[in-house]
Short mmCIF file of C-alpha atoms in Angstrom, two decimals:
data_model
loop_
_atom_site.label_atom_id
_atom_site.label_comp_id
_atom_site.label_asym_id
_atom_site.label_seq_id
_atom_site.Cartn_x
_atom_site.Cartn_y
_atom_site.Cartn_z
CA UNK A 1 115.33 105.49 109.83
CA UNK A 2 114.56 108.05 112.57
CA UNK A 3 111.29 107.41 114.32
CA UNK A 4 108.81 109.24 116.52
CA UNK A 5 106.21 107.60 118.68
CA UNK A 6 103.50 108.20 121.19
CA UNK A 7 104.84 108.95 124.63
CA UNK A 8 104.26 106.34 127.34
CA UNK A 9 100.77 107.55 128.18
CA UNK A 10 98.39 105.74 130.53
CA UNK A 11 94.95 104.39 129.59
CA UNK A 12 93.06 104.71 132.86
CA UNK A 13 89.63 103.50 131.75
CA UNK A 14 87.45 102.92 128.67
CA UNK A 15 83.75 103.80 128.93
CA UNK A 16 80.89 102.50 126.80
CA UNK A 17 78.26 104.92 128.03
CA UNK A 18 78.29 108.60 127.04
CA UNK A 19 78.87 110.77 130.06
CA UNK A 20 77.23 114.05 129.06
CA UNK A 21 79.69 116.22 130.89
CA UNK A 22 82.36 118.87 130.51
CA UNK A 23 85.69 117.11 131.24
CA UNK A 24 87.53 118.54 134.21
CA UNK A 25 90.41 119.81 132.08
CA UNK A 26 88.10 121.78 129.79
CA UNK A 27 86.51 123.32 132.88
CA UNK A 28 89.84 123.99 134.63
CA UNK A 29 91.29 126.09 131.84
CA UNK A 30 88.10 128.18 131.78
CA UNK A 31 86.98 127.22 128.27
CA UNK A 32 83.23 127.39 129.07
CA UNK A 33 83.68 131.00 130.18
CA UNK A 34 85.38 131.79 126.87
CA UNK A 35 82.58 130.28 124.76
CA UNK A 36 80.35 133.38 124.82
CA UNK A 37 83.19 135.13 122.94
CA UNK A 38 84.59 132.28 120.83
CA UNK A 39 83.90 128.60 120.17
CA UNK A 40 86.26 128.02 117.26
CA UNK A 41 83.92 129.02 114.42
CA UNK A 42 85.81 129.40 111.15
CA UNK A 43 89.03 128.00 112.64
CA UNK A 44 90.93 124.84 111.67
CA UNK A 45 93.28 122.77 113.84
CA UNK A 46 95.50 120.19 112.13
CA UNK A 47 96.03 117.09 114.30
CA UNK A 48 99.00 114.94 113.28
CA UNK A 49 98.56 111.64 115.10
CA UNK A 50 97.20 108.10 114.56
CA UNK A 51 94.18 109.28 112.58
CA UNK A 52 90.63 109.74 113.83
CA UNK A 53 87.37 107.82 114.23
CA UNK A 54 85.36 109.56 111.52
CA UNK A 55 82.05 108.13 112.74
CA UNK A 56 82.27 109.00 116.42
CA UNK A 57 79.04 110.84 117.40
CA UNK A 58 80.99 113.59 119.16
CA UNK A 59 83.25 114.18 116.14
CA UNK A 60 80.95 113.61 113.18
CA UNK A 61 80.91 116.69 111.01
CA UNK A 62 83.94 118.21 112.73
CA UNK A 63 86.50 116.82 110.28
CA UNK A 64 87.04 119.00 107.23
CA UNK A 65 89.70 116.87 105.50
CA UNK A 66 92.47 114.36 106.12
CA UNK A 67 95.29 112.29 104.70
CA UNK A 68 97.24 109.15 105.53
CA UNK A 69 101.05 109.41 105.40
CA UNK A 70 101.75 105.95 106.83
CA UNK A 71 101.93 102.49 105.25
CA UNK A 72 98.72 101.46 107.08
CA UNK A 73 95.76 100.52 104.87
CA UNK A 74 98.19 99.69 102.09
CA UNK A 75 99.44 103.27 102.11
CA UNK A 76 96.09 104.57 100.85
CA UNK A 77 96.31 108.35 101.41
CA UNK A 78 92.52 108.67 101.52
CA UNK A 79 92.16 106.34 104.53
CA UNK A 80 93.09 108.25 107.66
CA UNK A 81 90.89 106.32 110.09
CA UNK A 82 92.30 105.70 113.56
CA UNK A 83 93.43 102.09 113.96
CA UNK A 84 94.93 102.90 117.36
CA UNK A 85 92.93 105.25 119.65
CA UNK A 86 95.29 108.07 120.54
CA UNK A 87 94.36 110.43 117.69
CA UNK A 88 90.66 110.08 118.40
CA UNK A 89 91.20 110.95 122.06
CA UNK A 90 93.25 114.03 121.14
CA UNK A 91 90.60 115.11 118.61
CA UNK A 92 87.83 114.97 121.21
CA UNK A 93 89.67 117.25 123.60
CA UNK A 94 90.05 119.78 120.81
CA UNK A 95 86.65 119.63 119.15
CA UNK A 96 84.04 117.26 120.62
CA UNK A 97 80.61 118.68 119.83
CA UNK A 98 78.37 120.41 122.35
CA UNK A 99 75.54 118.02 121.47
CA UNK A 100 74.15 117.25 124.92
CA UNK A 101 75.80 113.84 125.16
CA UNK A 102 79.27 112.37 125.45
CA UNK A 103 81.91 115.02 126.14
CA UNK A 104 82.60 118.59 125.04
CA UNK A 105 85.89 119.80 123.59
CA UNK A 106 87.71 123.03 124.33
CA UNK A 107 86.66 124.46 120.93
CA UNK A 108 83.39 122.72 120.04
CA UNK A 109 82.84 124.66 116.79
CA UNK A 110 86.34 124.23 115.31
CA UNK A 111 87.07 122.07 112.25
CA UNK A 112 89.72 119.35 112.27
CA UNK A 113 92.30 118.56 109.63
CA UNK A 114 93.47 114.99 110.31
CA UNK A 115 96.95 113.89 109.30
CA UNK A 116 97.63 110.21 110.03
CA UNK A 117 101.40 110.22 110.58
CA UNK A 118 101.56 107.36 113.11
CA UNK A 119 100.67 103.72 112.52
CA UNK A 120 98.31 101.51 114.44
CA UNK A 121 101.27 100.61 116.64
CA UNK A 122 101.61 104.25 117.73
CA UNK A 123 104.88 104.98 115.94
CA UNK A 124 106.04 106.44 112.65
CA UNK A 125 109.00 107.78 110.76
CA UNK A 126 110.20 111.36 111.00
CA UNK A 127 109.64 111.50 107.25
CA UNK A 128 105.92 110.78 107.73
CA UNK A 129 105.64 113.53 110.33
CA UNK A 130 107.59 115.97 108.16
CA UNK A 131 105.32 115.25 105.20
CA UNK A 132 102.27 115.78 107.42
CA UNK A 133 103.57 119.15 108.62
CA UNK A 134 104.21 120.35 105.08
CA UNK A 135 100.79 119.16 103.94
CA UNK A 136 99.03 120.91 106.82
CA UNK A 137 101.00 124.11 106.11
CA UNK A 138 100.00 124.28 102.46
CA UNK A 139 96.46 122.87 102.81
CA UNK A 140 93.54 125.06 101.78
CA UNK A 141 89.88 124.23 102.33
CA UNK A 142 86.95 124.55 99.93
CA UNK A 143 86.27 128.09 101.13
CA UNK A 144 89.89 129.14 101.52
CA UNK A 145 90.23 127.79 105.06
CA UNK A 146 93.72 127.06 106.34
CA UNK A 147 95.15 125.51 109.46
CA UNK A 148 95.87 128.05 112.19
CA UNK A 149 97.36 125.50 114.61
CA UNK A 150 99.23 122.22 114.11
CA UNK A 151 98.89 119.90 117.13
CA UNK A 152 101.39 117.06 117.62
CA UNK A 153 101.19 114.77 120.65
CA UNK A 154 104.23 112.72 119.64
CA UNK A 155 107.98 112.79 119.98
CA UNK A 156 111.33 111.12 119.67
CA UNK A 157 114.96 111.49 120.75
CA UNK A 158 116.39 112.60 117.39
CA UNK A 159 116.80 116.20 116.27
CA UNK A 160 115.75 115.83 112.64
CA UNK A 161 116.80 118.78 110.39
CA UNK A 162 114.08 118.14 107.79
CA UNK A 163 111.32 118.05 110.41
CA UNK A 164 112.77 121.16 112.05
CA UNK A 165 112.81 123.01 108.72
CA UNK A 166 109.18 122.03 108.04
CA UNK A 167 108.19 123.44 111.45
CA UNK A 168 110.05 126.68 110.78
CA UNK A 169 108.22 127.01 107.46
CA UNK A 170 104.87 126.39 109.16
CA UNK A 171 105.59 129.10 111.71
CA UNK A 172 106.70 131.47 108.94
CA UNK A 173 103.33 130.80 107.29
CA UNK A 174 101.55 132.03 110.44
CA UNK A 175 100.74 128.64 111.97
CA UNK A 176 101.19 128.02 115.69
CA UNK A 177 102.82 124.60 116.24
CA UNK A 178 101.94 122.95 119.58
CA UNK A 179 103.81 119.84 120.78
CA UNK A 180 103.80 117.51 123.76
CA UNK A 181 106.80 117.70 126.08
CA UNK A 182 106.91 113.93 126.61
CA UNK A 183 106.33 111.58 129.52
CA UNK A 184 109.80 110.53 130.70
CA UNK A 185 109.94 112.87 133.68
CA UNK A 186 112.22 115.67 134.89
CA UNK A 187 115.14 116.68 132.71
CA UNK A 188 114.12 114.77 129.58
CA UNK A 189 113.89 116.25 126.08
CA UNK A 190 111.96 115.07 123.02
CA UNK A 191 111.63 116.41 119.49
CA UNK A 192 109.76 118.22 118.03
CA UNK A 193 108.70 119.54 121.45
CA UNK A 194 112.17 120.86 122.27
CA UNK A 195 112.45 123.03 119.17
CA UNK A 196 112.31 126.71 120.18
CA UNK A 197 109.81 127.50 117.40
CA UNK A 198 107.06 125.30 118.88
CA UNK A 199 104.84 125.65 121.95
CA UNK A 200 106.03 122.83 124.23
CA UNK A 201 103.36 121.70 126.70
CA UNK A 202 103.76 119.87 130.01
CA UNK A 203 100.99 118.26 132.05
CA UNK A 204 99.20 119.04 135.32
CA UNK A 205 96.69 117.13 137.45
CA UNK A 206 93.37 118.28 138.91
CA UNK A 207 95.18 119.79 141.91
CA UNK A 208 97.35 121.99 139.64
CA UNK A 209 100.42 119.90 140.40
CA UNK A 210 102.96 119.12 137.69
CA UNK A 211 102.43 115.48 136.67
CA UNK A 212 105.29 113.28 137.82
CA UNK A 213 105.72 111.91 134.28
CA UNK A 214 105.85 115.33 132.58
CA UNK A 215 109.19 116.14 130.92
CA UNK A 216 110.90 119.26 132.25
CA UNK A 217 113.47 121.30 130.33
CA UNK A 218 114.24 124.93 129.42
CA UNK A 219 111.96 124.83 126.36
CA UNK A 220 108.70 124.23 128.29
CA UNK A 221 106.34 127.08 127.42
CA UNK A 222 103.32 126.24 129.56
CA UNK A 223 101.41 123.39 131.19
CA UNK A 224 97.82 122.19 130.83
CA UNK A 225 95.58 119.44 132.21
CA UNK A 226 96.96 116.03 131.29
CA UNK A 227 96.08 113.59 134.08
CA UNK A 228 92.95 111.41 133.87
CA UNK A 229 91.50 113.27 130.90
CA UNK A 230 88.14 112.07 129.61
CA UNK A 231 87.67 112.22 125.83
CA UNK A 232 86.51 110.34 122.76
CA UNK A 233 87.67 106.81 121.88
CA UNK A 234 87.14 104.72 118.72
CA UNK A 235 83.91 102.79 118.32
CA UNK A 236 81.75 105.56 119.75
CA UNK A 237 83.32 105.09 123.18
CA UNK A 238 85.06 107.32 125.68
CA UNK A 239 88.27 106.86 127.64
CA UNK A 240 90.30 108.40 130.43
CA UNK A 241 93.97 108.84 129.47
CA UNK A 242 96.97 110.52 131.08
CA UNK A 243 100.00 112.12 129.43
CA UNK A 244 101.41 115.31 127.99
CA UNK A 245 99.63 114.08 124.85
CA UNK A 246 96.40 115.06 126.61
CA UNK A 247 97.72 118.49 127.68
CA UNK A 248 98.66 119.39 124.11
CA UNK A 249 95.14 119.43 122.58
CA UNK A 250 93.86 121.60 125.44
CA UNK A 251 96.48 124.14 124.39
CA UNK A 252 95.95 123.79 120.64
CA UNK A 253 92.22 124.38 120.98
CA UNK A 254 92.69 127.27 123.41
CA UNK A 255 94.95 128.96 120.85
CA UNK A 256 92.20 129.01 118.21
CA UNK A 257 89.64 130.37 120.70
CA UNK A 258 92.03 133.21 121.52
CA UNK A 259 92.71 133.77 117.82
CA UNK A 260 89.02 133.91 116.96
CA UNK A 261 88.25 136.30 119.81
CA UNK A 262 91.08 138.70 119.02
CA UNK A 263 90.65 138.66 115.26
CA UNK A 264 86.93 139.35 115.66
CA UNK A 265 87.71 142.30 117.92
CA UNK A 266 90.53 143.79 115.82
CA UNK A 267 89.27 142.70 112.39
CA UNK A 268 92.65 141.56 111.13
CA UNK A 269 94.66 138.34 110.93
CA UNK A 270 97.05 137.75 113.81
CA UNK A 271 100.63 136.69 113.22
CA UNK A 272 102.01 133.51 114.77
CA UNK A 273 104.08 135.60 117.17
CA UNK A 274 100.96 137.49 118.30
CA UNK A 275 99.02 134.26 118.86
CA UNK A 276 101.92 132.87 120.88
CA UNK A 277 102.15 136.02 123.00
CA UNK A 278 98.40 136.03 123.68
CA UNK A 279 98.50 132.33 124.60
CA UNK A 280 101.35 132.83 127.06
CA UNK A 281 99.45 135.75 128.56
CA UNK A 282 96.53 133.40 129.32
CA UNK A 283 98.39 131.36 131.92
CA UNK A 284 98.40 131.13 135.69
CA UNK A 285 101.67 130.90 137.62
CA UNK A 286 101.66 127.75 139.77
CA UNK A 287 104.89 128.59 141.58
CA UNK A 288 107.07 125.96 139.90
CA UNK A 289 110.41 126.65 138.18
CA UNK A 290 110.18 127.81 134.56
CA UNK A 291 111.75 124.53 133.45
CA UNK A 292 108.72 122.73 134.92
CA UNK A 293 105.79 125.02 134.13
CA UNK A 294 107.03 127.59 131.61
CA UNK A 295 104.76 130.62 132.04
CA UNK A 296 102.24 128.58 134.05
CA UNK A 297 99.03 126.60 133.64
CA UNK A 298 96.77 127.46 130.73
CA UNK A 299 93.90 129.70 131.89
CA UNK A 300 91.51 131.15 129.32
CA UNK A 301 88.92 132.93 131.44
CA UNK A 302 87.39 133.23 134.89
CA UNK A 303 83.76 132.46 135.72
CA UNK A 304 81.52 135.51 135.34
CA UNK A 305 81.30 137.52 138.52
CA UNK A 306 78.12 136.78 140.42
CA UNK A 307 76.59 139.97 141.76
CA UNK A 308 74.85 139.44 145.11
CA UNK A 309 71.10 139.29 144.69
CA UNK A 310 69.11 141.64 146.93
CA UNK A 311 67.19 139.76 149.60
CA UNK A 312 64.00 140.88 151.32
CA UNK A 313 64.45 144.20 153.04
CA UNK A 314 64.49 143.75 156.83
CA UNK A 315 61.94 145.45 159.01
CA UNK A 316 63.26 148.68 160.50
CA UNK A 317 62.47 149.51 164.09
CA UNK A 318 62.51 153.07 165.41
CA UNK A 319 63.02 154.06 169.04
CA UNK A 320 60.95 157.03 170.15
CA UNK A 321 60.52 158.99 173.36
CA UNK A 322 56.81 159.49 173.95
CA UNK A 323 56.35 163.25 173.92
CA UNK A 324 53.65 163.29 176.60
CA UNK A 325 56.25 162.08 179.10
CA UNK A 326 58.65 164.87 178.14
CA UNK A 327 56.57 168.04 177.96
CA UNK A 328 59.63 170.20 177.43
CA UNK A 329 60.20 168.54 174.03
CA UNK A 330 57.36 170.61 172.72
CA UNK A 331 54.51 170.50 170.23
CA UNK A 332 53.62 166.88 170.86
CA UNK A 333 56.26 165.51 168.44
CA UNK A 334 58.18 162.37 169.15
CA UNK A 335 61.97 162.52 169.31
CA UNK A 336 63.60 159.75 167.32
CA UNK A 337 66.65 158.15 168.95
CA UNK A 338 67.61 155.89 166.02
CA UNK A 339 66.74 153.26 163.39
CA UNK A 340 67.55 149.62 164.02
CA UNK A 341 67.24 146.65 161.65
CA UNK A 342 66.67 144.18 164.48
CA UNK A 343 64.15 144.52 167.27
CA UNK A 344 66.72 143.08 169.69
CA UNK A 345 69.02 146.00 169.01
CA UNK A 346 66.20 148.43 169.70
CA UNK A 347 65.41 146.66 172.97
CA UNK A 348 69.09 146.67 173.90
CA UNK A 349 69.21 150.44 173.39
CA UNK A 350 66.14 150.82 175.58
CA UNK A 351 67.75 148.73 178.29
CA UNK A 352 71.03 150.63 178.09
CA UNK A 353 69.23 153.95 178.45
CA UNK A 354 66.61 152.69 180.88
CA UNK A 355 68.10 154.26 183.95
CA UNK A 356 68.63 157.67 182.33
CA UNK A 357 65.22 157.60 180.71
CA UNK A 358 63.48 156.74 183.96
CA UNK A 359 65.27 159.55 185.76
CA UNK A 360 64.03 161.92 183.09
CA UNK A 361 60.51 160.57 183.43
CA UNK A 362 60.44 159.51 179.80
CA UNK A 363 58.70 156.53 178.26
CA UNK A 364 60.11 154.83 175.15
CA UNK A 365 58.15 153.20 172.34
CA UNK A 366 59.63 150.76 169.83
CA UNK A 367 57.75 150.96 166.54
CA UNK A 368 58.13 148.55 163.59
CA UNK A 369 58.51 150.68 160.51
CA UNK A 370 57.77 148.06 157.84
CA UNK A 371 59.91 147.04 154.85
#
């Protein structure tokens, strides 16, 4: 039986205490600067992974529905809780609430559709994944909601025709499918990431360098933060993980923010091809080959431009020739030689002209003109 699994990601650290911060990856892609336009309201992302911690304080209320496709929990389809940790971490990067504690996801108002397609050991059959893709494609919510993005941070070495067909059908239904490139390094290929119909995502670090573990191949579409990513962890905890698995949810969530923004502006539903084109447009070239970075690192928006604030107006000094020392000037009016913002400049002018002024019998006054 063909199998997919979690890539060889790294668990850097598990934290018990909420951090109350925007993770560096969320900040780096410019998500906070996109939030005034879109936060994921009305959008649904389907995460096919190890399940999710349904009681995590940063995810409570974010999950709209779910299903278990594995043999875990006796194969009970209604139990899609995360008995690993990977799916919970991915979910937090997509949708952790802006609740003043813990962490914040890229799209903090989006809803999550959780498909448990991997077991507590972090692996699963291609058949489980295929069933999850088909379920997410046909799923409809209580108010007609549907998944706009399917996010899969998993992969395997086998090109599975049934899984590929399910992905093609999802794309034909208008769903953007986002997949991790894998963590075996340069030149390696994993499926479903390598299928041309999906968005294949590589990983970068906080210096915008391609992660040394990130797979490179001609199907890479873009890269996103994937090194030392802080997100949610089962049991109400938080963890720092590294892998292309962590880059994928940044991209999946960014896609729904772009979709919400554009559909609000144009008042129509975007096609999958349009969403893909807009996503690729929101990237920053890092100077790597296309096989390493695709179109570049995900970049949603820049910080708002800060207009310089006016400071206190400087005092203005005027240099005058005293008319009584130059009778030929006439009518007792002073002759202004110039305005100067600094008294030193006015004095310097006086010094420079001192010799000529003395020869002319003129006296010079420097007057502070106020603000």
